[in-house]
Coordinates of C-alpha atoms in Angstrom, one line a residue:
Chain D
X1 CA 220.8 199.1 53.1
X2 CA 220.7 201.2 56.2
X3 CA 217.7 203.2 55.0
X4 CA 215.6 200.3 53.8
X5 CA 212.0 200.4 54.9
X6 CA 210.5 197.4 56.8
X7 CA 206.8 196.9 57.5
X8 CA 205.6 195.4 60.8
X9 CA 202.0 194.3 61.5
X10 CA 200.6 193.9 65.0
X11 CA 197.1 192.4 65.4
X12 CA 194.0 193.4 67.3
X13 CA 193.6 191.7 70.7
X14 CA 190.7 190.7 72.9
X15 CA 191.6 191.6 76.5
X16 CA 190.1 189.3 79.3
X17 CA 188.5 186.8 76.9
X18 CA 185.3 187.2 78.9
X19 CA 185.8 186.0 82.5
X20 CA 189.6 186.2 82.6
X21 CA 189.8 189.8 83.8
X22 CA 193.3 191.2 83.6
X23 CA 194.6 187.6 83.1
X24 CA 193.7 186.4 79.6
X25 CA 194.2 188.0 76.2
X26 CA 193.8 186.8 72.6
X27 CA 195.2 188.0 69.2
X28 CA 192.8 188.0 66.3
X29 CA 193.4 188.2 62.5
X30 CA 192.3 190.8 60.0
X31 CA 192.4 194.0 62.0
X32 CA 195.6 195.5 63.3
X33 CA 198.1 198.4 63.2
X34 CA 201.0 198.6 60.7
X35 CA 204.3 200.4 61.3
X36 CA 206.7 201.1 58.5
X37 CA 210.1 201.9 59.8
X38 CA 213.7 202.6 58.7
X39 CA 216.9 203.7 60.4
X40 CA 217.4 207.4 60.8
X41 CA 220.4 209.4 62.2
X42 CA 219.1 209.9 65.7
X43 CA 215.9 210.0 67.8
X44 CA 212.5 208.7 66.9
X45 CA 210.5 210.6 64.3
X46 CA 206.9 209.8 63.2
X47 CA 206.8 211.1 59.7
X48 CA 203.3 210.0 58.8
X49 CA 200.1 208.7 60.5
X50 CA 197.1 207.3 58.6
X51 CA 194.3 207.1 61.1
X52 CA 190.5 207.6 61.0
X53 CA 190.9 209.5 64.3
X54 CA 193.2 212.5 65.0
X55 CA 196.5 211.3 66.5
X56 CA 199.6 213.2 67.5
X57 CA 202.8 212.7 65.6
X58 CA 204.8 213.5 68.7
X59 CA 206.7 210.3 69.3
X60 CA 206.6 210.9 73.1
X61 CA 202.8 210.8 72.9
X62 CA 202.3 207.8 70.6
X63 CA 202.8 204.3 71.8
X64 CA 204.7 203.2 68.7
X65 CA 207.2 206.0 69.1
X66 CA 207.5 205.5 72.9
X67 CA 208.1 201.8 72.5
X68 CA 210.6 202.2 69.7
X69 CA 212.5 204.7 71.9
X70 CA 212.5 202.4 74.9
X71 CA 214.0 199.6 72.7
X72 CA 216.7 201.9 71.3
X73 CA 217.7 203.0 74.8
X74 CA 217.6 199.3 76.0
X75 CA 219.9 198.3 73.1
X76 CA 222.1 201.3 73.7
X77 CA 222.3 202.2 70.0
X78 CA 223.1 205.7 68.9
X79 CA 221.0 205.7 65.7
X80 CA 217.4 206.6 65.4
X81 CA 214.2 205.6 63.6
X82 CA 211.7 207.1 61.2
X83 CA 208.2 205.6 61.6
X84 CA 205.1 205.7 59.5
X85 CA 202.0 204.5 61.4
X86 CA 198.9 203.1 59.8
X87 CA 196.2 202.7 62.4
X88 CA 193.9 199.9 61.4
X89 CA 192.5 199.8 64.9
X90 CA 190.2 202.6 66.2
X91 CA 191.4 204.1 69.5
X92 CA 189.3 203.3 72.5
X93 CA 187.6 200.3 70.8
X94 CA 188.6 197.6 73.3
X95 CA 190.8 195.9 70.7
X96 CA 194.1 196.9 72.1
X97 CA 194.8 199.7 69.7
X98 CA 197.6 201.4 71.7
X99 CA 199.1 198.0 72.5
X100 CA 199.2 197.0 68.8
X101 CA 201.1 200.3 68.0
X102 CA 203.4 199.7 70.9
X103 CA 204.1 196.1 69.9
X104 CA 204.8 197.1 66.3
X105 CA 207.1 200.0 67.3
X106 CA 209.1 197.8 69.7
X107 CA 209.4 195.0 67.1
X108 CA 210.6 197.4 64.4
X109 CA 213.3 199.0 66.5
X110 CA 214.6 195.6 67.7
X111 CA 214.6 194.3 64.1
X112 CA 216.3 197.2 62.4
X113 CA 219.1 197.4 65.0
X114 CA 219.6 193.6 65.2
X115 CA 218.8 193.8 68.9
X116 CA 218.3 190.1 69.2
X117 CA 215.5 190.6 71.8
X118 CA 212.8 187.9 71.8
X119 CA 209.2 188.8 71.5
X120 CA 208.9 187.8 75.2
X121 CA 211.5 190.4 76.0
X122 CA 209.6 193.0 74.0
X123 CA 206.5 192.7 76.2
X124 CA 207.8 194.7 79.1
X125 CA 208.9 197.8 77.0
X126 CA 205.7 197.6 74.9
X127 CA 203.6 197.4 78.1
X128 CA 205.5 200.4 79.6
X129 CA 204.8 202.4 76.4
X130 CA 201.1 201.5 76.6
X131 CA 201.1 202.6 80.2
X132 CA 202.3 206.1 79.3
X133 CA 199.2 206.6 77.3
X134 CA 196.6 204.5 79.1
X135 CA 197.7 205.1 82.7
X136 CA 197.5 201.4 83.5
X137 CA 200.2 198.8 83.5
X138 CA 198.5 195.7 82.0
X139 CA 199.9 193.2 79.6
X140 CA 196.7 191.5 78.5
X141 CA 196.8 193.3 75.1
X142 CA 200.6 193.7 74.5
X143 CA 201.4 190.1 75.3
X144 CA 198.9 188.5 72.8
X145 CA 199.7 191.2 70.3
X146 CA 203.3 190.2 70.3
X147 CA 203.1 186.5 70.9
X148 CA 199.9 185.6 69.1
X149 CA 197.3 183.1 70.2
X150 CA 195.9 183.3 73.8
X151 CA 198.2 184.5 76.6
X152 CA 198.0 184.3 80.4
X153 CA 199.3 187.1 82.6
X154 CA 200.1 185.7 86.0
X155 CA 201.7 188.9 87.3
X156 CA 202.5 192.3 85.9
X157 CA 205.2 193.2 88.4
X158 CA 207.4 191.2 87.9
X159 CA 206.0 190.4 84.4
X160 CA 205.1 186.8 84.2
X161 CA 203.5 185.8 80.9
X162 CA 202.7 182.4 79.3
X163 CA 201.5 181.8 75.8
X164 CA 198.8 179.2 76.1
X165 CA 198.0 178.2 72.5
X166 CA 195.3 178.6 69.9
X167 CA 192.0 177.0 68.7
X168 CA 191.9 176.3 65.0
X169 CA 188.2 175.8 64.7
X170 CA 187.3 179.0 66.4
X171 CA 185.5 181.7 64.4
X172 CA 185.2 185.1 66.1
X173 CA 182.7 187.8 65.3
X174 CA 183.9 191.3 66.3
X175 CA 181.5 194.1 66.4
X176 CA 182.8 197.6 67.3
X177 CA 179.9 200.1 67.8
X178 CA 180.4 203.8 67.4
X179 CA 180.4 204.4 71.1
X180 CA 183.2 205.9 73.3
X181 CA 184.2 203.9 76.4
X182 CA 187.1 205.3 78.4
X183 CA 189.3 202.5 79.8
X184 CA 189.9 204.6 82.9
X185 CA 186.2 205.0 83.5
X186 CA 185.5 201.3 82.8
X187 CA 188.0 200.5 85.5
X188 CA 186.7 203.0 88.0
X189 CA 183.2 201.5 88.1
X190 CA 184.6 198.0 89.0
X191 CA 183.6 196.7 92.4
X192 CA 186.2 196.7 95.1
X193 CA 185.5 193.1 95.9
X194 CA 183.8 190.0 94.4
X195 CA 181.3 187.7 96.2
X196 CA 183.0 184.3 96.9
X197 CA 180.5 182.5 94.7
X198 CA 181.2 184.7 91.7
X199 CA 185.0 184.4 92.4
X200 CA 184.7 180.6 92.1
X201 CA 182.5 180.8 89.0
X202 CA 184.7 183.2 87.0
X203 CA 187.9 181.4 88.1
X204 CA 186.4 178.1 86.9
X205 CA 185.5 179.6 83.5
X206 CA 188.9 181.2 83.1
X207 CA 190.6 177.9 83.9
X208 CA 188.4 176.1 81.4
X209 CA 189.2 178.7 78.7
X210 CA 192.9 178.2 79.5
X211 CA 192.5 174.4 79.1
X212 CA 190.6 175.0 75.8
X213 CA 193.4 177.0 74.3
X214 CA 196.1 174.7 75.7
X215 CA 194.3 171.7 74.1
X216 CA 193.1 173.4 70.9
X217 CA 189.5 172.3 72.0
X218 CA 186.7 174.5 70.8
X219 CA 184.0 172.7 72.8
X220 CA 185.6 173.5 76.1
X221 CA 185.8 177.2 75.1
X222 CA 182.2 177.1 73.9
X223 CA 180.8 176.3 77.4
X224 CA 183.0 178.6 79.4
X225 CA 182.6 182.1 78.0
X226 CA 180.6 183.5 80.9
X227 CA 181.7 186.5 83.1
X228 CA 179.6 187.3 86.1
X229 CA 182.1 189.7 87.7
X230 CA 182.9 192.4 85.2
X231 CA 180.3 192.2 82.4
X232 CA 177.4 193.1 84.7
X233 CA 178.9 196.4 85.7
X234 CA 180.3 197.3 82.3
X235 CA 177.4 196.2 80.1
X236 CA 175.5 199.5 80.6
X237 CA 178.4 201.5 79.1
X238 CA 177.5 199.9 75.7
X239 CA 174.1 201.0 74.5
X240 CA 172.1 198.0 73.4
X241 CA 174.5 195.4 74.8
X242 CA 171.9 193.1 76.3
X243 CA 170.0 193.0 73.0
X244 CA 173.1 192.5 70.9
X245 CA 174.2 189.6 73.1
X246 CA 170.7 188.1 72.9
X247 CA 170.7 188.5 69.1
X248 CA 174.1 186.7 68.8
X249 CA 172.9 183.9 71.0
X250 CA 169.6 183.6 69.1
X251 CA 171.7 183.4 65.9
X252 CA 173.6 180.5 67.3
X253 CA 176.7 182.0 69.0
X254 CA 178.1 179.7 71.7
X255 CA 179.2 182.7 73.8
X256 CA 179.3 186.5 73.7
X257 CA 181.4 188.9 75.8
X258 CA 182.9 192.4 75.9
X259 CA 186.4 192.7 74.4
X260 CA 188.7 194.4 76.9
X261 CA 186.9 197.3 78.5
X262 CA 184.7 197.7 75.4
X263 CA 182.8 198.9 73.5
X264 CA 183.7 196.1 71.0
X265 CA 181.6 193.0 71.6
X266 CA 182.6 189.5 70.3
X267 CA 180.8 186.3 69.7
X268 CA 182.1 182.8 69.1
X269 CA 181.1 179.8 66.9
X270 CA 182.8 177.0 65.1
X271 CA 180.7 177.4 62.0
X272 CA 181.7 180.0 59.4
X273 CA 178.2 180.4 57.9
X274 CA 176.7 180.8 61.3
X275 CA 179.4 183.4 62.0
X276 CA 178.2 185.6 59.1
X277 CA 174.6 185.3 60.3
X278 CA 175.6 186.2 63.9
X279 CA 177.5 189.2 62.6
X280 CA 174.5 190.4 60.7
X281 CA 172.2 190.0 63.7
X282 CA 174.5 191.8 66.0
X283 CA 175.0 194.8 63.7
X284 CA 171.2 194.9 63.2
X285 CA 170.6 194.9 67.0
X286 CA 173.0 197.8 67.4
X287 CA 171.2 199.7 64.6
X288 CA 167.9 199.2 66.4
X289 CA 169.5 201.2 69.2
X290 CA 170.6 203.9 66.8
X291 CA 174.2 202.7 66.9
X292 CA 176.4 202.2 63.9
X293 CA 179.1 199.6 64.0
X294 CA 182.0 198.1 62.2
X295 CA 182.3 194.3 62.1
X296 CA 184.4 191.4 60.9
X297 CA 184.3 187.6 61.0
X298 CA 187.8 186.5 62.0
X299 CA 189.8 183.9 63.8
X300 CA 192.8 183.5 66.1
X301 CA 196.0 185.2 65.0
X302 CA 198.5 182.5 66.2
X303 CA 201.6 184.4 65.0
X304 CA 201.4 187.8 66.6
X305 CA 203.5 190.8 65.6
X306 CA 205.5 190.1 62.5
X307 CA 207.2 191.5 59.3
X308 CA 204.9 191.7 56.4
X309 CA 205.4 192.0 52.6
Chain P
X1 CA 180.6 133.4 88.9
X2 CA 177.9 135.5 90.4
X3 CA 179.6 135.6 93.7
X4 CA 183.2 136.3 92.7
X5 CA 184.9 139.1 94.6
X6 CA 186.4 142.1 92.8
X7 CA 188.8 144.6 94.3
X8 CA 188.5 148.3 93.5
X9 CA 191.0 151.0 94.4
X10 CA 190.3 154.7 94.6
X11 CA 193.1 157.2 95.2
X12 CA 193.6 160.1 97.6
X13 CA 192.9 163.5 96.1
X14 CA 194.1 167.0 96.7
X15 CA 191.1 169.4 96.5
X16 CA 191.7 172.9 95.2
X17 CA 195.3 172.4 94.3
X18 CA 196.1 175.6 96.2
X19 CA 194.5 178.6 94.6
X20 CA 191.8 176.7 92.6
X21 CA 189.2 176.7 95.4
X22 CA 186.2 174.5 94.6
X23 CA 187.5 174.3 91.0
X24 CA 190.6 172.1 90.8
X25 CA 191.3 168.6 92.1
X26 CA 194.2 166.1 91.7
X27 CA 194.5 162.4 92.3
X28 CA 197.7 161.1 93.9
X29 CA 199.3 157.7 94.0
X30 CA 200.1 155.6 97.1
X31 CA 197.3 156.3 99.5
X32 CA 193.6 155.4 98.9
X33 CA 190.6 153.3 99.8
X34 CA 190.0 149.8 98.7
X35 CA 186.6 148.2 98.3
X36 CA 186.1 144.5 97.8
X37 CA 182.7 143.7 96.4
X38 CA 180.6 140.8 95.2
X39 CA 177.0 140.3 94.1
X40 CA 174.5 139.5 96.9
X41 CA 170.8 138.7 96.8
X42 CA 169.4 142.1 97.6
X43 CA 170.4 145.4 99.2
X44 CA 173.8 146.7 100.1
X45 CA 175.7 145.1 103.0
X46 CA 179.0 146.2 104.4
X47 CA 180.4 143.0 105.9
X48 CA 183.8 144.3 107.0
X49 CA 185.6 147.6 107.5
X50 CA 189.3 147.9 108.2
X51 CA 190.0 151.4 109.4
X52 CA 192.2 153.2 111.9
X53 CA 189.2 155.2 113.0
X54 CA 185.8 153.9 114.1
X55 CA 183.4 153.8 111.1
X56 CA 179.8 152.7 110.9
X57 CA 179.0 149.5 108.9
X58 CA 175.5 150.9 108.2
X59 CA 175.5 151.2 104.4
X60 CA 173.3 154.3 104.6
X61 CA 175.9 156.1 106.6
X62 CA 179.0 155.1 104.6
X63 CA 179.8 156.7 101.3
X64 CA 180.9 153.4 99.7
X65 CA 177.5 151.9 100.6
X66 CA 175.5 155.0 99.6
X67 CA 177.2 155.3 96.3
X68 CA 176.8 151.6 95.5
X69 CA 173.1 151.8 96.3
X70 CA 172.6 154.8 94.1
X71 CA 174.2 152.9 91.2
X72 CA 172.0 149.9 91.8
X73 CA 168.9 152.1 91.8
X74 CA 170.2 153.9 88.7
X75 CA 170.7 150.7 86.8
X76 CA 167.4 149.3 88.0
X77 CA 168.9 145.9 89.0
X78 CA 167.2 143.8 91.6
X79 CA 170.3 142.2 93.0
X80 CA 172.4 143.6 95.8
X81 CA 176.0 143.9 96.9
X82 CA 178.3 142.8 99.7
X83 CA 181.2 145.2 100.3
X84 CA 184.3 145.0 102.4
X85 CA 186.0 148.4 102.9
X86 CA 189.6 149.0 103.7
X87 CA 190.2 152.7 104.6
X88 CA 193.7 153.7 103.5
X89 CA 192.7 157.3 104.0
X90 CA 192.1 158.8 107.4
X91 CA 188.8 160.6 107.7
X92 CA 188.9 164.4 107.9
X93 CA 192.4 164.5 106.5
X94 CA 191.8 166.8 103.5
X95 CA 192.6 163.9 101.2
X96 CA 189.1 163.2 99.9
X97 CA 188.6 160.1 102.2
X98 CA 184.8 160.0 101.8
X99 CA 185.1 160.7 98.1
X100 CA 187.5 157.8 97.6
X101 CA 185.1 155.4 99.3
X102 CA 182.2 156.8 97.3
X103 CA 184.1 156.4 94.0
X104 CA 185.1 152.9 94.8
X105 CA 181.6 151.9 95.8
X106 CA 180.1 153.4 92.7
X107 CA 182.7 151.8 90.4
X108 CA 182.2 148.3 92.0
X109 CA 178.4 148.4 91.7
X110 CA 178.6 149.5 88.0
X111 CA 181.2 146.9 87.2
X112 CA 179.6 143.9 88.9
X113 CA 176.2 144.6 87.3
X114 CA 177.7 145.4 83.9
X115 CA 176.1 148.8 84.1
X116 CA 178.1 150.3 81.3
X117 CA 178.3 153.7 83.0
X118 CA 181.4 155.6 82.2
X119 CA 183.6 157.0 85.0
X120 CA 182.3 160.5 84.0
X121 CA 178.7 159.2 84.7
X122 CA 179.8 157.9 88.1
X123 CA 180.8 161.3 89.3
X124 CA 177.3 162.6 90.0
X125 CA 176.2 159.6 92.1
X126 CA 179.5 159.5 93.9
X127 CA 179.3 163.2 94.6
X128 CA 175.7 162.8 95.9
X129 CA 176.9 160.0 98.2
X130 CA 179.7 162.2 99.5
X131 CA 177.2 165.0 100.1
X132 CA 175.1 162.8 102.3
X133 CA 178.0 162.5 104.7
X134 CA 179.8 165.8 104.2
X135 CA 176.8 168.1 103.8
X136 CA 178.3 169.8 100.8
X137 CA 177.9 169.1 97.1
X138 CA 181.4 169.5 95.6
X139 CA 183.1 167.3 93.0
X140 CA 186.7 168.5 93.5
X141 CA 187.5 165.1 95.2
X142 CA 185.1 162.7 93.5
X143 CA 186.0 163.8 90.0
X144 CA 189.8 163.3 90.3
X145 CA 189.3 160.2 92.4
X146 CA 187.4 158.6 89.5
X147 CA 189.1 160.1 86.5
X148 CA 192.7 160.4 87.7
X149 CA 195.0 163.3 87.0
X150 CA 193.9 166.9 87.5
X151 CA 190.3 167.8 87.0
X152 CA 188.4 171.1 86.7
X153 CA 184.9 171.5 88.0
X154 CA 183.2 174.4 86.1
X155 CA 179.9 173.9 87.7
X156 CA 178.3 171.5 90.2
X157 CA 174.7 172.0 89.3
X158 CA 174.5 171.0 86.5
X159 CA 177.7 169.0 86.9
X160 CA 180.3 170.1 84.4
X161 CA 183.7 168.4 84.8
X162 CA 186.8 168.3 82.6
X163 CA 189.8 166.1 83.0
X164 CA 192.8 168.4 82.4
X165 CA 195.8 166.0 82.3
X166 CA 198.8 165.1 84.3
X167 CA 202.4 166.2 85.0
X168 CA 204.9 163.3 84.8
X169 CA 207.8 165.1 86.4
X170 CA 205.8 166.2 89.5
X171 CA 206.7 164.8 92.9
X172 CA 204.3 165.5 95.7
X173 CA 205.1 165.4 99.4
X174 CA 202.0 164.8 101.5
X175 CA 202.1 165.4 105.2
X176 CA 199.0 164.7 107.3
X177 CA 199.3 166.0 110.8
X178 CA 197.4 164.5 113.7
X179 CA 195.0 167.4 113.8
X180 CA 191.2 167.5 113.4
X181 CA 189.8 170.0 110.8
X182 CA 186.1 169.8 110.2
X183 CA 185.3 170.7 106.6
X184 CA 182.1 172.4 107.7
X185 CA 184.1 174.7 110.0
X186 CA 186.8 175.3 107.4
X187 CA 184.0 176.5 105.0
X188 CA 182.3 178.6 107.7
X189 CA 185.3 180.8 108.3
X190 CA 185.7 181.7 104.6
X191 CA 185.1 185.4 103.8
X192 CA 181.9 186.3 102.0
X193 CA 183.8 188.2 99.3
X194 CA 187.2 188.5 97.8
X195 CA 189.1 191.8 97.1
X196 CA 189.3 192.4 93.3
X197 CA 193.1 192.2 93.4
X198 CA 193.1 188.8 95.1
X199 CA 190.4 187.6 92.8
X200 CA 192.6 188.4 89.8
X201 CA 195.7 186.9 91.4
X202 CA 194.1 183.5 92.4
X203 CA 192.4 183.3 89.0
X204 CA 195.7 183.8 87.2
X205 CA 197.4 181.1 89.3
X206 CA 194.5 178.7 88.8
X207 CA 194.6 179.3 85.0
X208 CA 198.3 178.7 85.0
X209 CA 198.0 175.5 87.0
X210 CA 195.4 174.4 84.4
X211 CA 197.8 175.2 81.6
X212 CA 200.5 173.3 83.4
X213 CA 198.4 170.1 83.7
X214 CA 197.1 170.4 80.1
X215 CA 200.6 170.8 78.8
X216 CA 202.4 168.4 81.1
X217 CA 204.7 171.3 82.1
X218 CA 206.1 171.2 85.6
X219 CA 207.8 174.6 85.4
X220 CA 204.4 176.3 84.9
X221 CA 203.0 174.6 87.9
X222 CA 206.1 175.4 90.0
X223 CA 205.5 179.1 89.7
X224 CA 201.7 179.2 90.3
X225 CA 201.1 177.4 93.5
X226 CA 200.0 180.5 95.5
X227 CA 196.7 181.0 97.2
X228 CA 196.0 184.4 98.7
X229 CA 192.2 183.9 99.2
X230 CA 191.6 180.7 101.2
X231 CA 195.0 179.8 102.7
X232 CA 195.3 182.9 104.9
X233 CA 192.0 182.2 106.7
X234 CA 192.5 178.4 107.0
X235 CA 196.2 178.4 107.9
X236 CA 195.5 178.9 111.6
X237 CA 193.5 175.7 111.7
X238 CA 196.7 173.8 111.2
X239 CA 199.1 174.2 114.2
X240 CA 202.6 175.0 112.9
X241 CA 201.5 175.6 109.3
X242 CA 203.6 178.7 108.7
X243 CA 206.7 176.9 110.0
X244 CA 206.0 173.7 108.0
X245 CA 205.5 175.7 104.9
X246 CA 208.7 177.7 105.5
X247 CA 210.6 174.4 106.2
X248 CA 209.4 172.9 102.9
X249 CA 210.4 176.0 100.9
X250 CA 213.8 176.2 102.7
X251 CA 214.3 172.5 101.8
X252 CA 213.7 173.4 98.1
X253 CA 210.0 172.9 97.5
X254 CA 208.7 175.0 94.6
X255 CA 205.3 175.5 96.3
X256 CA 203.4 174.5 99.4
X257 CA 199.6 174.5 100.0
X258 CA 196.8 173.0 102.1
X259 CA 195.2 169.9 100.6
X260 CA 191.4 170.5 100.4
X261 CA 190.2 171.9 103.7
X262 CA 193.2 170.4 105.5
X263 CA 194.9 169.5 107.7
X264 CA 197.1 167.7 105.1
X265 CA 199.7 169.9 103.7
X266 CA 201.5 169.2 100.3
X267 CA 204.7 170.4 98.7
X268 CA 205.9 170.1 95.2
X269 CA 209.2 169.5 93.5
X270 CA 210.6 167.8 90.3
X271 CA 213.5 166.2 92.2
X272 CA 212.9 162.9 94.0
X273 CA 215.9 163.3 96.3
X274 CA 214.8 166.8 97.2
X275 CA 211.3 165.4 97.8
X276 CA 212.6 163.1 100.6
X277 CA 214.4 165.9 102.2
X278 CA 211.4 168.2 102.1
X279 CA 209.3 165.4 103.6
X280 CA 211.7 165.1 106.5
X281 CA 211.8 168.8 107.1
X282 CA 208.1 169.1 107.1
X283 CA 207.6 166.3 109.5
X284 CA 210.3 167.7 111.8
X285 CA 208.6 171.2 111.7
X286 CA 205.3 169.6 112.9
X287 CA 207.1 167.7 115.6
X288 CA 208.6 171.0 116.9
X289 CA 205.0 172.1 117.4
X290 CA 204.2 168.8 119.2
X291 CA 202.3 167.5 116.3
X292 CA 202.8 163.9 115.0
X293 CA 202.2 163.3 111.3
X294 CA 202.0 160.7 108.6
X295 CA 203.8 161.4 105.3
X296 CA 204.5 160.1 101.8
X297 CA 206.4 161.1 98.7
X298 CA 204.2 160.4 95.8
X299 CA 203.1 161.5 92.3
X300 CA 200.1 162.0 90.2
X301 CA 197.7 159.1 89.9
X302 CA 196.8 159.5 86.2
X303 CA 194.4 156.6 86.1
X304 CA 191.9 157.1 89.0
X305 CA 189.5 154.5 90.4
X306 CA 190.3 151.0 89.0
X307 CA 190.2 147.3 89.5
X308 CA 193.3 145.9 91.2
X309 CA 194.8 142.4 91.5

């Protein structure tokens, strides 16, 4: 019984949701990281990693391992954990890859040792684990990865998170081009200040997106996915971004934005057939710039990190 | 039948709701402007004004008259209107005084001539009427005055307004000190740009206030009434503001902010007895600075501009 394996899935997340820089985050279905875990005598061991990219098995350098260890320490248990990590999310994709691993690791440790911590209580350790690797303390991926749906980070220190809700009619096209964007660099190029007019505009859009998820209202979301603060300075990090955005809008998307710090780009629609066409057109537009990509048509993951199988 | 009087009430409104500069607005009960109106042969005539402050009866210089005229023109009717205006709202108080008159005037004209315009459709003419007098085109008072509850202005040109909702448990303490703040001046002193950190903080609070009104959740609102962008530069326009705010918080308020461009200050609580104590303490704190004030304990006006009696 003690050595039974469990399997935990944690979804991909879209940081910012366009204008809501460092405030909003959204969990999406289909892509994510999986952690298999069982009790072990002591310490945290990562016995296997399945990943398209090279990744250290050192549990102190992997967010799943770090988060699991933080939970064990928090619970004060003497036992340890063995983890097997399957990375469904490419690293540095703007889909919250390290956050998903952290969320899954924290969830597994709490579950196996009957810690009784709520998902809300797992956000802080998961965010700390992510910080160790990313260098920044931000919950806009860990919070939605754990809670599901759209989340709002009012403050990181102290951590103040609210789950806003979901939009059932929403179809999301995710396109991850084969481009490397370093989050650290994507933050460094941000302006130190924002013109008053742009401040008001992004704030209004972010508030409307919040209302949209709180009321499960697609049409509100459809008219508010506009970011005039961060996208203009980050767009050039993604080769072909302007044309990919234009292709999505031409194909009928109601909005297009960068996921987190990129390079993943996402588009929205409430029509599944349109979604497939938008996906095609976006992938083609990247190809025209000599960029290969991986894509999916998906929807909101309202559940967040969970046991599977 | 043609010459029967109707009576229209339009409530006071809190522009910005703290951090949501030029985005959020909220209608409150108790205080407001009343327009009595009946059909007249041609043109708009203001036959009486009851107001604590001197106010022109020239219908081209009064927002109720201007808005009524805009509606008559919009409907293409040949008849006119006679209006009697009772100003419940002091001018330049930060409670949307000119917006309330404009909303009531527009509503009355549409009603008496069976115009069939929705309240949403009255926002644009009412906002234009207010602009004639205030010099600025902003819907954060006209929109909530007409629609009731909290509203979100995503854009003024083109006008894009969403009614967010209400919070039933919310008690609002309004204190209007006997101080003159010119909206024009209150806008001139605003900074041209906002530090990135403050942008994110105000945006997060505004999004959380939006979620609070969308979900009818007082506790979300209670933790998000913080404005680090506009309040710091406008506070000094209101003599004693820092002490009045401190007095309200000491008395148990969950948040305090400036209403619109001031000088009205408002505090929030979900406890009616606390509300009366907060009111007392705020009025006292103003008195200690030699400032008289007018005050009320009120709540959200979820209905907006309407026929009364």
